[in-house]
Amino acid sequence: ALLSIKESTLRKYALLLKDAGYQFHVNDKGQRGYFNKDVIVIKRFLEVKNNRDMTLEQAANAVVSWVEQTGVSVRVIENDGKKDRYDTDMKELKELVNKQNELIKDLINRMDQQQKYIDERLNKRDERIEETIKESQATKKLLLEAKEAQEEKKQRKGLIKWFMKD
């Protein structure tokens, strides 16, 4: 499907390439396995066979020579603009992620400052409440002591009056 050729044609081309010296992966049952590098070699074979006036055997020999010159590991080198587009998209996404990370850091700093401000305000409020409670208790204590002193004074006056009557 990748090569847009029939299976029988693929087998024929694979046999031609094998006869020219190219090695395909073959399992225990003798079945060929095609890897990415094999697909590239067969694509190259199709290009050579279609673009030049040569026999299939000559095209196979030319492709095997090409593979030997370029090295055993054939890499995919296709640049139809998609790679550049994807690179641009990736750069844009990375920039967006970086901006979002900076925004998140800024928001975290603001939240930390806000929490610090809230904690300080709550501590000050608690201190004021404690002071107010202490002042209120002290005032109540003074009022109670004054009331007790007045009652004691009344009792003394009452005792003095009682002694004086007699």
JSON list of C-alpha atoms in Angstrom, two decimals:
[
{"chain": "A", "resi": 1, "resn": "ALA", "atom": "CA", "xyz": [0.00, 0.00, 0.00]},
{"chain": "A", "resi": 2, "resn": "LEU", "atom": "CA", "xyz": [2.87, 2.41, 0.81]},
{"chain": "A", "resi": 3, "resn": "LEU", "atom": "CA", "xyz": [4.44, 1.77, -2.56]},
{"chain": "A", "resi": 4, "resn": "SER", "atom": "CA", "xyz": [1.17, 1.67, -4.55]},
{"chain": "A", "resi": 5, "resn": "ILE", "atom": "CA", "xyz": [2.12, -1.64, -6.19]},
{"chain": "A", "resi": 6, "resn": "LYS", "atom": "CA", "xyz": [0.61, -5.13, -6.15]},
{"chain": "A", "resi": 7, "resn": "GLU", "atom": "CA", "xyz": [1.94, -7.84, -3.86]},
{"chain": "A", "resi": 8, "resn": "SER", "atom": "CA", "xyz": [3.14, -9.92, -6.78]},
{"chain": "A", "resi": 9, "resn": "THR", "atom": "CA", "xyz": [5.07, -6.94, -8.14]},
{"chain": "A", "resi": 10, "resn": "LEU", "atom": "CA", "xyz": [6.59, -6.35, -4.70]},
{"chain": "A", "resi": 11, "resn": "ARG", "atom": "CA", "xyz": [7.73, -9.98, -4.54]},
{"chain": "A", "resi": 12, "resn": "LYS", "atom": "CA", "xyz": [9.25, -9.69, -8.04]},
{"chain": "A", "resi": 13, "resn": "TYR", "atom": "CA", "xyz": [11.15, -6.51, -7.15]},
{"chain": "A", "resi": 14, "resn": "ALA", "atom": "CA", "xyz": [12.31, -7.98, -3.83]},
{"chain": "A", "resi": 15, "resn": "LEU", "atom": "CA", "xyz": [13.71, -11.03, -5.65]},
{"chain": "A", "resi": 16, "resn": "LEU", "atom": "CA", "xyz": [15.52, -8.76, -8.13]},
{"chain": "A", "resi": 17, "resn": "LEU", "atom": "CA", "xyz": [17.03, -6.72, -5.29]},
{"chain": "A", "resi": 18, "resn": "LYS", "atom": "CA", "xyz": [17.97, -9.91, -3.42]},
{"chain": "A", "resi": 19, "resn": "ASP", "atom": "CA", "xyz": [19.70, -11.28, -6.52]},
{"chain": "A", "resi": 20, "resn": "ALA", "atom": "CA", "xyz": [21.59, -7.97, -6.79]},
{"chain": "A", "resi": 21, "resn": "GLY", "atom": "CA", "xyz": [22.85, -8.43, -3.19]},
{"chain": "A", "resi": 22, "resn": "TYR", "atom": "CA", "xyz": [20.30, -6.61, -1.01]},
{"chain": "A", "resi": 23, "resn": "GLN", "atom": "CA", "xyz": [19.33, -8.44, 2.18]},
{"chain": "A", "resi": 24, "resn": "PHE", "atom": "CA", "xyz": [15.70, -8.47, 3.36]},
{"chain": "A", "resi": 25, "resn": "HIS", "atom": "CA", "xyz": [14.64, -9.82, 6.74]},
{"chain": "A", "resi": 26, "resn": "VAL", "atom": "CA", "xyz": [13.38, -13.41, 6.38]},
{"chain": "A", "resi": 27, "resn": "ASN", "atom": "CA", "xyz": [11.72, -15.32, 9.25]},
{"chain": "A", "resi": 28, "resn": "ASP", "atom": "CA", "xyz": [11.94, -19.07, 10.01]},
{"chain": "A", "resi": 29, "resn": "LYS", "atom": "CA", "xyz": [9.17, -19.84, 7.53]},
{"chain": "A", "resi": 30, "resn": "GLY", "atom": "CA", "xyz": [10.95, -18.00, 4.72]},
{"chain": "A", "resi": 31, "resn": "GLN", "atom": "CA", "xyz": [8.60, -15.02, 4.76]},
{"chain": "A", "resi": 32, "resn": "ARG", "atom": "CA", "xyz": [10.09, -11.58, 4.08]},
{"chain": "A", "resi": 33, "resn": "GLY", "atom": "CA", "xyz": [9.56, -8.74, 6.52]},
{"chain": "A", "resi": 34, "resn": "TYR", "atom": "CA", "xyz": [9.76, -5.21, 5.19]},
{"chain": "A", "resi": 35, "resn": "PHE", "atom": "CA", "xyz": [11.12, -2.46, 7.41]},
{"chain": "A", "resi": 36, "resn": "ASN", "atom": "CA", "xyz": [11.22, 1.29, 6.77]},
{"chain": "A", "resi": 37, "resn": "LYS", "atom": "CA", "xyz": [14.67, 1.02, 5.20]},
{"chain": "A", "resi": 38, "resn": "ASP", "atom": "CA", "xyz": [13.38, -1.69, 2.84]},
{"chain": "A", "resi": 39, "resn": "VAL", "atom": "CA", "xyz": [10.48, 0.50, 1.75]},
{"chain": "A", "resi": 40, "resn": "ILE", "atom": "CA", "xyz": [12.94, 3.32, 1.03]},
{"chain": "A", "resi": 41, "resn": "VAL", "atom": "CA", "xyz": [15.13, 0.98, -1.03]},
{"chain": "A", "resi": 42, "resn": "ILE", "atom": "CA", "xyz": [12.13, -0.23, -3.04]},
{"chain": "A", "resi": 43, "resn": "LYS", "atom": "CA", "xyz": [10.96, 3.38, -3.59]},
{"chain": "A", "resi": 44, "resn": "ARG", "atom": "CA", "xyz": [14.44, 4.21, -4.85]},
{"chain": "A", "resi": 45, "resn": "PHE", "atom": "CA", "xyz": [14.27, 1.14, -7.13]},
{"chain": "A", "resi": 46, "resn": "LEU", "atom": "CA", "xyz": [10.94, 2.37, -8.55]},
{"chain": "A", "resi": 47, "resn": "GLU", "atom": "CA", "xyz": [12.42, 5.85, -9.16]},
{"chain": "A", "resi": 48, "resn": "VAL", "atom": "CA", "xyz": [15.49, 4.45, -10.92]},
{"chain": "A", "resi": 49, "resn": "LYS", "atom": "CA", "xyz": [13.49, 2.03, -13.04]},
{"chain": "A", "resi": 50, "resn": "ASN", "atom": "CA", "xyz": [10.97, 4.72, -14.08]},
{"chain": "A", "resi": 51, "resn": "ASN", "atom": "CA", "xyz": [13.45, 7.55, -14.72]},
{"chain": "A", "resi": 52, "resn": "ARG", "atom": "CA", "xyz": [16.15, 5.77, -16.73]},
{"chain": "A", "resi": 53, "resn": "ASP", "atom": "CA", "xyz": [16.37, 3.49, -19.71]},
{"chain": "A", "resi": 54, "resn": "MET", "atom": "CA", "xyz": [17.59, 0.39, -17.93]},
{"chain": "A", "resi": 55, "resn": "THR", "atom": "CA", "xyz": [16.46, -3.14, -17.36]},
{"chain": "A", "resi": 56, "resn": "LEU", "atom": "CA", "xyz": [15.01, -4.16, -14.01]},
{"chain": "A", "resi": 57, "resn": "GLU", "atom": "CA", "xyz": [18.24, -6.05, -13.22]},
{"chain": "A", "resi": 58, "resn": "GLN", "atom": "CA", "xyz": [20.34, -2.96, -13.97]},
{"chain": "A", "resi": 59, "resn": "ALA", "atom": "CA", "xyz": [18.05, -0.81, -11.82]},
{"chain": "A", "resi": 60, "resn": "ALA", "atom": "CA", "xyz": [18.35, -3.33, -8.95]},
{"chain": "A", "resi": 61, "resn": "ASN", "atom": "CA", "xyz": [22.17, -3.31, -9.26]},
{"chain": "A", "resi": 62, "resn": "ALA", "atom": "CA", "xyz": [22.19, 0.50, -9.29]},
{"chain": "A", "resi": 63, "resn": "VAL", "atom": "CA", "xyz": [20.04, 0.69, -6.15]},
{"chain": "A", "resi": 64, "resn": "VAL", "atom": "CA", "xyz": [22.17, -1.87, -4.31]},
{"chain": "A", "resi": 65, "resn": "SER", "atom": "CA", "xyz": [25.26, 0.17, -5.24]},
{"chain": "A", "resi": 66, "resn": "TRP", "atom": "CA", "xyz": [23.51, 3.26, -3.93]},
{"chain": "A", "resi": 67, "resn": "VAL", "atom": "CA", "xyz": [22.68, 1.48, -0.63]},
{"chain": "A", "resi": 68, "resn": "GLU", "atom": "CA", "xyz": [26.28, 0.35, -0.24]},
{"chain": "A", "resi": 69, "resn": "GLN", "atom": "CA", "xyz": [27.58, 3.87, -0.89]},
{"chain": "A", "resi": 70, "resn": "THR", "atom": "CA", "xyz": [25.17, 5.59, 1.49]},
{"chain": "A", "resi": 71, "resn": "GLY", "atom": "CA", "xyz": [25.61, 3.01, 4.24]},
{"chain": "A", "resi": 72, "resn": "VAL", "atom": "CA", "xyz": [23.61, 0.12, 5.56]},
{"chain": "A", "resi": 73, "resn": "SER", "atom": "CA", "xyz": [21.15, 2.23, 7.56]},
{"chain": "A", "resi": 74, "resn": "VAL", "atom": "CA", "xyz": [19.04, 4.08, 5.05]},
{"chain": "A", "resi": 75, "resn": "ARG", "atom": "CA", "xyz": [17.34, 7.07, 6.57]},
{"chain": "A", "resi": 76, "resn": "VAL", "atom": "CA", "xyz": [14.13, 8.63, 5.45]},
{"chain": "A", "resi": 77, "resn": "ILE", "atom": "CA", "xyz": [14.88, 12.02, 3.95]},
{"chain": "A", "resi": 78, "resn": "GLU", "atom": "CA", "xyz": [11.60, 13.44, 2.81]},
{"chain": "A", "resi": 79, "resn": "ASN", "atom": "CA", "xyz": [10.99, 17.14, 3.05]},
{"chain": "A", "resi": 80, "resn": "ASP", "atom": "CA", "xyz": [7.68, 18.06, 1.58]},
{"chain": "A", "resi": 81, "resn": "GLY", "atom": "CA", "xyz": [7.15, 21.07, 3.83]},
{"chain": "A", "resi": 82, "resn": "LYS", "atom": "CA", "xyz": [5.31, 19.11, 6.51]},
{"chain": "A", "resi": 83, "resn": "LYS", "atom": "CA", "xyz": [8.42, 18.85, 8.69]},
{"chain": "A", "resi": 84, "resn": "ASP", "atom": "CA", "xyz": [8.92, 22.62, 8.58]},
{"chain": "A", "resi": 85, "resn": "ARG", "atom": "CA", "xyz": [5.27, 23.18, 9.36]},
{"chain": "A", "resi": 86, "resn": "TYR", "atom": "CA", "xyz": [5.43, 20.75, 12.27]},
{"chain": "A", "resi": 87, "resn": "ASP", "atom": "CA", "xyz": [8.63, 22.39, 13.51]},
{"chain": "A", "resi": 88, "resn": "THR", "atom": "CA", "xyz": [6.88, 25.77, 13.45]},
{"chain": "A", "resi": 89, "resn": "ASP", "atom": "CA", "xyz": [3.85, 24.32, 15.21]},
{"chain": "A", "resi": 90, "resn": "MET", "atom": "CA", "xyz": [6.11, 22.74, 17.84]},
{"chain": "A", "resi": 91, "resn": "LYS", "atom": "CA", "xyz": [7.92, 26.04, 18.40]},
{"chain": "A", "resi": 92, "resn": "GLU", "atom": "CA", "xyz": [4.60, 27.83, 18.80]},
{"chain": "A", "resi": 93, "resn": "LEU", "atom": "CA", "xyz": [3.37, 25.19, 21.23]},
{"chain": "A", "resi": 94, "resn": "LYS", "atom": "CA", "xyz": [6.58, 25.40, 23.24]},
{"chain": "A", "resi": 95, "resn": "GLU", "atom": "CA", "xyz": [6.29, 29.18, 23.39]},
{"chain": "A", "resi": 96, "resn": "LEU", "atom": "CA", "xyz": [2.69, 28.88, 24.50]},
{"chain": "A", "resi": 97, "resn": "VAL", "atom": "CA", "xyz": [3.62, 26.36, 27.20]},
{"chain": "A", "resi": 98, "resn": "ASN", "atom": "CA", "xyz": [6.46, 28.62, 28.40]},
{"chain": "A", "resi": 99, "resn": "LYS", "atom": "CA", "xyz": [4.11, 31.62, 28.55]},
{"chain": "A", "resi": 100, "resn": "GLN", "atom": "CA", "xyz": [1.56, 29.56, 30.47]},
{"chain": "A", "resi": 101, "resn": "ASN", "atom": "CA", "xyz": [4.26, 28.38, 32.88]},
{"chain": "A", "resi": 102, "resn": "GLU", "atom": "CA", "xyz": [5.30, 32.00, 33.49]},
{"chain": "A", "resi": 103, "resn": "LEU", "atom": "CA", "xyz": [1.68, 32.98, 34.04]},
{"chain": "A", "resi": 104, "resn": "ILE", "atom": "CA", "xyz": [1.23, 30.10, 36.48]},
{"chain": "A", "resi": 105, "resn": "LYS", "atom": "CA", "xyz": [4.36, 31.15, 38.39]},
{"chain": "A", "resi": 106, "resn": "ASP", "atom": "CA", "xyz": [3.08, 34.72, 38.54]},
{"chain": "A", "resi": 107, "resn": "LEU", "atom": "CA", "xyz": [-0.32, 33.55, 39.79]},
{"chain": "A", "resi": 108, "resn": "ILE", "atom": "CA", "xyz": [1.31, 31.35, 42.42]},
{"chain": "A", "resi": 109, "resn": "ASN", "atom": "CA", "xyz": [3.39, 34.34, 43.63]},
{"chain": "A", "resi": 110, "resn": "ARG", "atom": "CA", "xyz": [0.26, 36.47, 43.81]},
{"chain": "A", "resi": 111, "resn": "MET", "atom": "CA", "xyz": [-1.59, 33.78, 45.72]},
{"chain": "A", "resi": 112, "resn": "ASP", "atom": "CA", "xyz": [1.34, 33.43, 48.14]},
{"chain": "A", "resi": 113, "resn": "GLN", "atom": "CA", "xyz": [1.35, 37.20, 48.71]},
{"chain": "A", "resi": 114, "resn": "GLN", "atom": "CA", "xyz": [-2.39, 37.19, 49.15]},
{"chain": "A", "resi": 115, "resn": "GLN", "atom": "CA", "xyz": [-2.21, 34.33, 51.65]},
{"chain": "A", "resi": 116, "resn": "LYS", "atom": "CA", "xyz": [0.56, 36.10, 53.54]},
{"chain": "A", "resi": 117, "resn": "TYR", "atom": "CA", "xyz": [-1.56, 39.29, 53.70]},
{"chain": "A", "resi": 118, "resn": "ILE", "atom": "CA", "xyz": [-4.61, 37.30, 54.89]},
{"chain": "A", "resi": 119, "resn": "ASP", "atom": "CA", "xyz": [-2.54, 35.51, 57.55]},
{"chain": "A", "resi": 120, "resn": "GLU", "atom": "CA", "xyz": [-1.08, 38.81, 58.81]},
{"chain": "A", "resi": 121, "resn": "ARG", "atom": "CA", "xyz": [-4.54, 40.43, 58.93]},
{"chain": "A", "resi": 122, "resn": "LEU", "atom": "CA", "xyz": [-5.99, 37.44, 60.78]},
{"chain": "A", "resi": 123, "resn": "ASN", "atom": "CA", "xyz": [-3.13, 37.50, 63.29]},
{"chain": "A", "resi": 124, "resn": "LYS", "atom": "CA", "xyz": [-3.65, 41.24, 63.90]},
{"chain": "A", "resi": 125, "resn": "ARG", "atom": "CA", "xyz": [-7.40, 40.70, 64.27]},
{"chain": "A", "resi": 126, "resn": "ASP", "atom": "CA", "xyz": [-6.82, 37.84, 66.72]},
{"chain": "A", "resi": 127, "resn": "GLU", "atom": "CA", "xyz": [-4.41, 40.03, 68.73]},
{"chain": "A", "resi": 128, "resn": "ARG", "atom": "CA", "xyz": [-7.00, 42.85, 68.85]},
{"chain": "A", "resi": 129, "resn": "ILE", "atom": "CA", "xyz": [-9.70, 40.44, 69.93]},
{"chain": "A", "resi": 130, "resn": "GLU", "atom": "CA", "xyz": [-7.43, 39.10, 72.68]},
{"chain": "A", "resi": 131, "resn": "GLU", "atom": "CA", "xyz": [-6.63, 42.64, 73.83]},
{"chain": "A", "resi": 132, "resn": "THR", "atom": "CA", "xyz": [-10.32, 43.55, 73.81]},
{"chain": "A", "resi": 133, "resn": "ILE", "atom": "CA", "xyz": [-11.21, 40.43, 75.81]},
{"chain": "A", "resi": 134, "resn": "LYS", "atom": "CA", "xyz": [-8.43, 41.14, 78.31]},
{"chain": "A", "resi": 135, "resn": "GLU", "atom": "CA", "xyz": [-9.55, 44.78, 78.62]},
{"chain": "A", "resi": 136, "resn": "SER", "atom": "CA", "xyz": [-13.15, 43.68, 79.03]},
{"chain": "A", "resi": 137, "resn": "GLN", "atom": "CA", "xyz": [-12.17, 41.17, 81.71]},
{"chain": "A", "resi": 138, "resn": "ALA", "atom": "CA", "xyz": [-10.05, 43.78, 83.46]},
{"chain": "A", "resi": 139, "resn": "THR", "atom": "CA", "xyz": [-12.95, 46.26, 83.33]},
{"chain": "A", "resi": 140, "resn": "LYS", "atom": "CA", "xyz": [-15.38, 43.66, 84.68]},
{"chain": "A", "resi": 141, "resn": "LYS", "atom": "CA", "xyz": [-12.89, 42.81, 87.43]},
{"chain": "A", "resi": 142, "resn": "LEU", "atom": "CA", "xyz": [-12.55, 46.51, 88.36]},
{"chain": "A", "resi": 143, "resn": "LEU", "atom": "CA", "xyz": [-16.32, 46.96, 88.31]},
{"chain": "A", "resi": 144, "resn": "LEU", "atom": "CA", "xyz": [-16.76, 43.88, 90.45]},
{"chain": "A", "resi": 145, "resn": "GLU", "atom": "CA", "xyz": [-14.09, 45.07, 92.90]},
{"chain": "A", "resi": 146, "resn": "ALA", "atom": "CA", "xyz": [-15.73, 48.51, 93.00]},
{"chain": "A", "resi": 147, "resn": "LYS", "atom": "CA", "xyz": [-19.13, 46.95, 93.59]},
{"chain": "A", "resi": 148, "resn": "GLU", "atom": "CA", "xyz": [-17.71, 44.72, 96.31]},
{"chain": "A", "resi": 149, "resn": "ALA", "atom": "CA", "xyz": [-16.00, 47.73, 97.88]},
{"chain": "A", "resi": 150, "resn": "GLN", "atom": "CA", "xyz": [-19.29, 49.67, 97.79]},
{"chain": "A", "resi": 151, "resn": "GLU", "atom": "CA", "xyz": [-21.16, 46.79, 99.36]},
{"chain": "A", "resi": 152, "resn": "GLU", "atom": "CA", "xyz": [-18.47, 46.45, 102.00]},
{"chain": "A", "resi": 153, "resn": "LYS", "atom": "CA", "xyz": [-18.73, 50.17, 102.64]},
{"chain": "A", "resi": 154, "resn": "LYS", "atom": "CA", "xyz": [-22.50, 49.88, 102.95]},
{"chain": "A", "resi": 155, "resn": "GLN", "atom": "CA", "xyz": [-22.08, 47.00, 105.34]},
{"chain": "A", "resi": 156, "resn": "ARG", "atom": "CA", "xyz": [-19.70, 49.03, 107.48]},
{"chain": "A", "resi": 157, "resn": "LYS", "atom": "CA", "xyz": [-22.06, 51.98, 107.47]},
{"chain": "A", "resi": 158, "resn": "GLY", "atom": "CA", "xyz": [-24.85, 49.65, 108.38]},
{"chain": "A", "resi": 159, "resn": "LEU", "atom": "CA", "xyz": [-22.80, 48.20, 111.24]},
{"chain": "A", "resi": 160, "resn": "ILE", "atom": "CA", "xyz": [-21.81, 51.66, 112.42]},
{"chain": "A", "resi": 161, "resn": "LYS", "atom": "CA", "xyz": [-25.47, 52.73, 112.36]},
{"chain": "A", "resi": 162, "resn": "TRP", "atom": "CA", "xyz": [-26.41, 49.60, 114.19]},
{"chain": "A", "resi": 163, "resn": "PHE", "atom": "CA", "xyz": [-23.76, 50.22, 116.84]},
{"chain": "A", "resi": 164, "resn": "MET", "atom": "CA", "xyz": [-24.80, 53.82, 117.10]},
{"chain": "A", "resi": 165, "resn": "LYS", "atom": "CA", "xyz": [-28.41, 52.94, 117.76]},
{"chain": "A", "resi": 166, "resn": "ASP", "atom": "CA", "xyz": [-27.58, 51.16, 120.82]}
]
